[in-house]
CSV table of C-alpha atoms in Angstrom, one decimal:
chain,number,residue,atom,x,y,z
A,1,UNK,CA,77.9,106.8,121.0
A,2,UNK,CA,78.0,102.8,119.2
A,3,UNK,CA,74.6,101.4,119.6
A,4,UNK,CA,75.5,98.4,119.9
A,5,UNK,CA,76.7,95.9,122.5
A,6,UNK,CA,79.0,92.7,122.2
A,7,UNK,CA,81.2,90.7,124.6
A,8,UNK,CA,84.4,92.0,125.1
A,9,UNK,CA,86.2,88.8,123.6
A,10,UNK,CA,85.5,84.6,122.8
A,11,UNK,CA,87.3,81.9,121.5
A,12,UNK,CA,87.0,79.2,119.3
A,13,UNK,CA,88.7,76.1,118.0
A,14,UNK,CA,90.1,76.1,114.7
A,15,UNK,CA,87.6,74.1,112.1
A,16,UNK,CA,84.6,74.6,114.4
A,17,UNK,CA,81.9,77.4,113.4
A,18,UNK,CA,82.6,80.7,115.5
A,19,UNK,CA,78.7,82.1,116.3
A,20,UNK,CA,79.2,86.0,117.6
A,21,UNK,CA,77.1,88.0,119.4
A,22,UNK,CA,75.5,91.1,118.7
A,23,UNK,CA,72.4,93.1,121.1
A,24,UNK,CA,71.3,96.5,119.0
A,25,UNK,CA,68.3,96.7,120.8
A,26,UNK,CA,67.3,100.7,120.1
A,27,UNK,CA,67.9,99.4,116.3
A,28,UNK,CA,65.2,101.8,113.9
A,29,UNK,CA,63.3,100.4,111.2
A,30,UNK,CA,66.2,101.4,108.6
A,31,UNK,CA,68.5,101.2,110.0
A,32,UNK,CA,71.2,98.6,109.1
A,33,UNK,CA,73.5,96.3,110.7
A,34,UNK,CA,77.9,95.9,109.4
A,35,UNK,CA,79.8,93.6,110.0
A,36,UNK,CA,83.9,94.8,110.0
A,37,UNK,CA,86.8,93.2,111.4
A,38,UNK,CA,90.1,93.7,112.1
A,39,UNK,CA,93.2,91.9,111.9
A,40,UNK,CA,96.3,92.5,114.2
A,41,UNK,CA,98.2,95.6,112.2
A,42,UNK,CA,96.2,96.2,109.8
A,43,UNK,CA,92.8,98.5,108.4
A,44,UNK,CA,88.9,96.9,109.1
A,45,UNK,CA,88.1,94.8,106.7
A,46,UNK,CA,83.9,94.5,105.7
A,47,UNK,CA,82.8,91.4,105.6
A,48,UNK,CA,78.5,91.3,105.8
A,49,UNK,CA,75.5,93.8,106.2
A,50,UNK,CA,71.8,92.9,106.3
A,51,UNK,CA,68.6,94.7,107.0
A,52,UNK,CA,66.0,92.1,108.2
A,53,UNK,CA,66.4,89.0,106.0
A,54,UNK,CA,69.6,86.9,107.1
A,55,UNK,CA,72.5,87.3,104.7
A,56,UNK,CA,75.3,84.9,103.6
A,57,UNK,CA,78.5,85.3,101.8
A,58,UNK,CA,82.3,83.8,100.3
A,59,UNK,CA,83.0,84.9,104.0
A,60,UNK,CA,80.0,84.5,106.2
A,61,UNK,CA,76.6,84.2,107.1
A,62,UNK,CA,74.8,86.7,108.9
A,63,UNK,CA,71.4,85.9,110.9
A,64,UNK,CA,69.4,88.6,111.8
A,65,UNK,CA,66.2,87.9,114.9
A,66,UNK,CA,63.4,88.9,113.7
A,67,UNK,CA,62.6,91.8,115.6
A,68,UNK,CA,65.9,93.3,114.6
A,69,UNK,CA,67.2,94.0,118.5
A,70,UNK,CA,70.1,91.5,118.0
A,71,UNK,CA,72.0,89.7,115.4
A,72,UNK,CA,74.9,86.7,114.9
A,73,UNK,CA,78.0,86.7,112.7
A,74,UNK,CA,78.7,83.1,111.5
A,75,UNK,CA,82.2,82.3,110.2
A,76,UNK,CA,81.2,78.4,109.4
A,77,UNK,CA,84.8,77.3,109.7
A,78,UNK,CA,87.2,78.8,111.5
A,79,UNK,CA,90.7,79.0,110.6
A,80,UNK,CA,94.0,80.9,112.7
A,81,UNK,CA,93.8,83.4,109.9
A,82,UNK,CA,90.0,84.0,110.9
A,83,UNK,CA,91.5,85.6,114.5
A,84,UNK,CA,90.9,89.4,114.9
A,85,UNK,CA,88.9,92.0,116.4
A,86,UNK,CA,85.5,91.5,114.7
A,87,UNK,CA,82.5,95.5,115.0
A,88,UNK,CA,78.9,94.7,114.8
A,89,UNK,CA,78.2,98.2,113.1
A,90,UNK,CA,74.5,100.1,113.3
A,91,UNK,CA,74.5,102.1,110.5
A,92,UNK,CA,71.7,105.0,109.4
A,93,UNK,CA,69.7,104.7,105.7
A,94,UNK,CA,72.4,106.9,104.3
A,95,UNK,CA,74.7,103.9,104.0
A,96,UNK,CA,77.7,105.9,103.0
A,97,UNK,CA,77.8,107.9,106.5
A,98,UNK,CA,80.7,107.4,108.3
A,99,UNK,CA,80.6,104.1,111.0
A,100,UNK,CA,81.4,105.0,114.1
A,101,UNK,CA,82.6,102.2,115.9
A,102,UNK,CA,82.8,100.0,119.4
A,103,UNK,CA,85.3,98.2,120.6
A,104,UNK,CA,83.9,95.1,118.9
A,105,UNK,CA,84.5,91.3,120.1
A,106,UNK,CA,88.4,89.9,119.9
A,107,UNK,CA,88.0,86.7,118.5
A,108,UNK,CA,90.6,84.0,119.1
A,109,UNK,CA,90.4,81.0,117.1
A,110,UNK,CA,92.8,78.2,119.2
A,111,UNK,CA,94.7,75.2,116.9
B,1,UNK,CA,92.9,95.5,91.6
B,2,UNK,CA,94.6,98.3,93.7
B,3,UNK,CA,93.4,99.2,96.9
B,4,UNK,CA,93.5,102.3,99.1
B,5,UNK,CA,96.9,102.9,99.4
B,6,UNK,CA,98.6,105.2,102.3
B,7,UNK,CA,101.5,107.2,102.9
B,8,UNK,CA,104.0,107.5,104.8
B,9,UNK,CA,103.6,104.4,106.0
B,10,UNK,CA,105.3,105.0,109.4
B,11,UNK,CA,105.8,108.8,110.4
B,12,UNK,CA,108.2,109.7,113.9
B,13,UNK,CA,107.8,113.3,114.5
B,14,UNK,CA,108.6,116.0,117.3
B,15,UNK,CA,106.5,117.9,119.6
B,16,UNK,CA,105.7,120.7,117.8
B,17,UNK,CA,105.8,120.3,114.8
B,18,UNK,CA,103.6,119.7,111.5
B,19,UNK,CA,102.5,116.5,109.7
B,20,UNK,CA,101.4,115.6,106.5
B,21,UNK,CA,99.7,112.5,106.5
B,22,UNK,CA,98.2,111.3,102.4
B,23,UNK,CA,95.8,108.8,101.2
B,24,UNK,CA,94.8,108.1,98.2
B,25,UNK,CA,91.3,106.3,97.9
B,26,UNK,CA,90.4,103.2,96.0
B,27,UNK,CA,89.7,104.7,91.8
B,28,UNK,CA,86.2,106.1,90.7
B,29,UNK,CA,85.5,106.2,94.7
B,30,UNK,CA,83.4,109.2,95.8
B,31,UNK,CA,83.3,108.7,99.4
B,32,UNK,CA,86.6,109.1,101.7
B,33,UNK,CA,87.3,109.1,104.8
B,34,UNK,CA,90.0,109.6,107.4
B,35,UNK,CA,89.8,107.7,111.2
B,36,UNK,CA,92.4,107.5,113.7
B,37,UNK,CA,93.4,104.2,116.0
B,38,UNK,CA,95.2,105.5,119.4
B,39,UNK,CA,97.1,101.7,121.2
B,40,UNK,CA,94.6,99.6,122.6
B,41,UNK,CA,91.1,101.3,121.4
B,42,UNK,CA,88.8,102.0,119.1
B,43,UNK,CA,88.7,103.3,116.3
B,44,UNK,CA,87.5,106.9,115.9
B,45,UNK,CA,85.7,109.5,113.0
B,46,UNK,CA,87.7,111.9,112.1
B,47,UNK,CA,85.9,113.4,109.4
B,48,UNK,CA,84.3,112.7,105.7
B,49,UNK,CA,84.2,113.7,102.6
B,50,UNK,CA,81.4,113.0,99.5
B,51,UNK,CA,81.6,114.1,96.1
B,52,UNK,CA,81.7,117.6,96.1
B,53,UNK,CA,79.9,118.2,99.4
B,54,UNK,CA,80.9,120.2,102.1
B,55,UNK,CA,83.1,117.2,104.3
B,56,UNK,CA,81.6,116.6,107.6
B,57,UNK,CA,84.2,117.6,110.5
B,58,UNK,CA,82.2,116.4,113.4
B,59,UNK,CA,85.5,113.9,114.5
B,60,UNK,CA,87.8,116.1,114.2
B,61,UNK,CA,89.7,116.8,118.1
B,62,UNK,CA,91.0,119.8,117.9
B,63,UNK,CA,91.7,122.8,115.1
B,64,UNK,CA,94.8,121.8,114.8
B,65,UNK,CA,93.7,119.0,112.5
B,66,UNK,CA,92.6,119.7,109.1
B,67,UNK,CA,92.2,117.6,106.3
B,68,UNK,CA,91.5,118.5,102.4
B,69,UNK,CA,90.8,116.5,98.9
B,70,UNK,CA,91.9,117.5,95.6
B,71,UNK,CA,90.0,116.9,92.6
B,72,UNK,CA,87.5,114.3,94.2
B,73,UNK,CA,90.5,112.2,94.3
B,74,UNK,CA,93.6,112.3,96.9
B,75,UNK,CA,93.3,113.1,100.5
B,76,UNK,CA,95.7,114.7,102.8
B,77,UNK,CA,95.1,115.0,106.5
B,78,UNK,CA,97.3,117.8,108.3
B,79,UNK,CA,98.0,117.7,111.8
B,80,UNK,CA,99.3,121.0,113.0
B,81,UNK,CA,101.7,121.7,115.9
B,82,UNK,CA,101.5,118.3,117.2
B,83,UNK,CA,101.5,116.8,120.6
B,84,UNK,CA,101.9,113.3,122.5
B,85,UNK,CA,98.4,112.7,122.8
B,86,UNK,CA,98.6,112.7,118.6
B,87,UNK,CA,100.0,109.5,118.1
B,88,UNK,CA,98.3,106.8,116.9
B,89,UNK,CA,97.1,104.9,113.9
B,90,UNK,CA,95.3,107.2,111.0
B,91,UNK,CA,93.2,105.1,108.5
B,92,UNK,CA,91.8,106.3,105.4
B,93,UNK,CA,88.8,104.5,103.8
B,94,UNK,CA,87.0,105.1,100.3
B,95,UNK,CA,83.5,103.9,99.6
B,96,UNK,CA,82.3,103.8,96.4
B,97,UNK,CA,78.6,104.7,97.5
B,98,UNK,CA,77.1,100.9,98.0
B,99,UNK,CA,77.6,100.6,102.3
B,100,UNK,CA,81.1,99.3,102.5
B,101,UNK,CA,83.8,101.5,103.2
B,102,UNK,CA,87.5,99.8,101.7
B,103,UNK,CA,90.6,101.0,104.6
B,104,UNK,CA,93.9,101.5,103.7
B,105,UNK,CA,97.0,99.8,105.8
B,106,UNK,CA,97.1,103.4,108.0
B,107,UNK,CA,99.9,105.4,108.9
B,108,UNK,CA,101.4,104.9,112.4
B,109,UNK,CA,102.1,108.5,113.3
B,110,UNK,CA,104.7,109.0,116.9
B,111,UNK,CA,105.2,112.0,118.3
B,112,UNK,CA,108.2,112.3,120.8
């Protein structure tokens, strides 16, 4: 079973920051938080991951709470091309093990 | 550079026939995964290959499903005696052993 809880859908205005929440209250101390997204009719795409520190790359920022029980993916300036299903995933220390996907959050970017 | 490729992109078959789906991972990636996604559903893990280790087959739904990976590169997923509930998008991913997985475009299988 997926170890994360995400809202089923969210809306965000184009050009604004999209903040996608994820709860992972049963995360273990050595498990990573990963985010992927799936644009319609495409395979999933890796976005970002972190262990305990906040992370930023060219696509997004990941904010992990101090107790590591929740995190937020931030898309700083959402565009219509960011419309997708976003998956928050908790992964074991063997980071090349299979991914257990939940239902994700369907993000709609509104023009 | 080249990403993960899968063939065919679409496959229509009749119930009871066997099908083979192919995955070409990114060169140098030692880990290879198969997932499937039924219409409107999330992604379901099927099988995982890592180097020369025995594959993790824990996600295969029945003994009609099998997969092999030859020479540590190309992989083939075989479904025998296909059923209508096998209709789905079959996704392959590969990984360079640093945690992120790179997915192919998928094969859309329709069993009539």
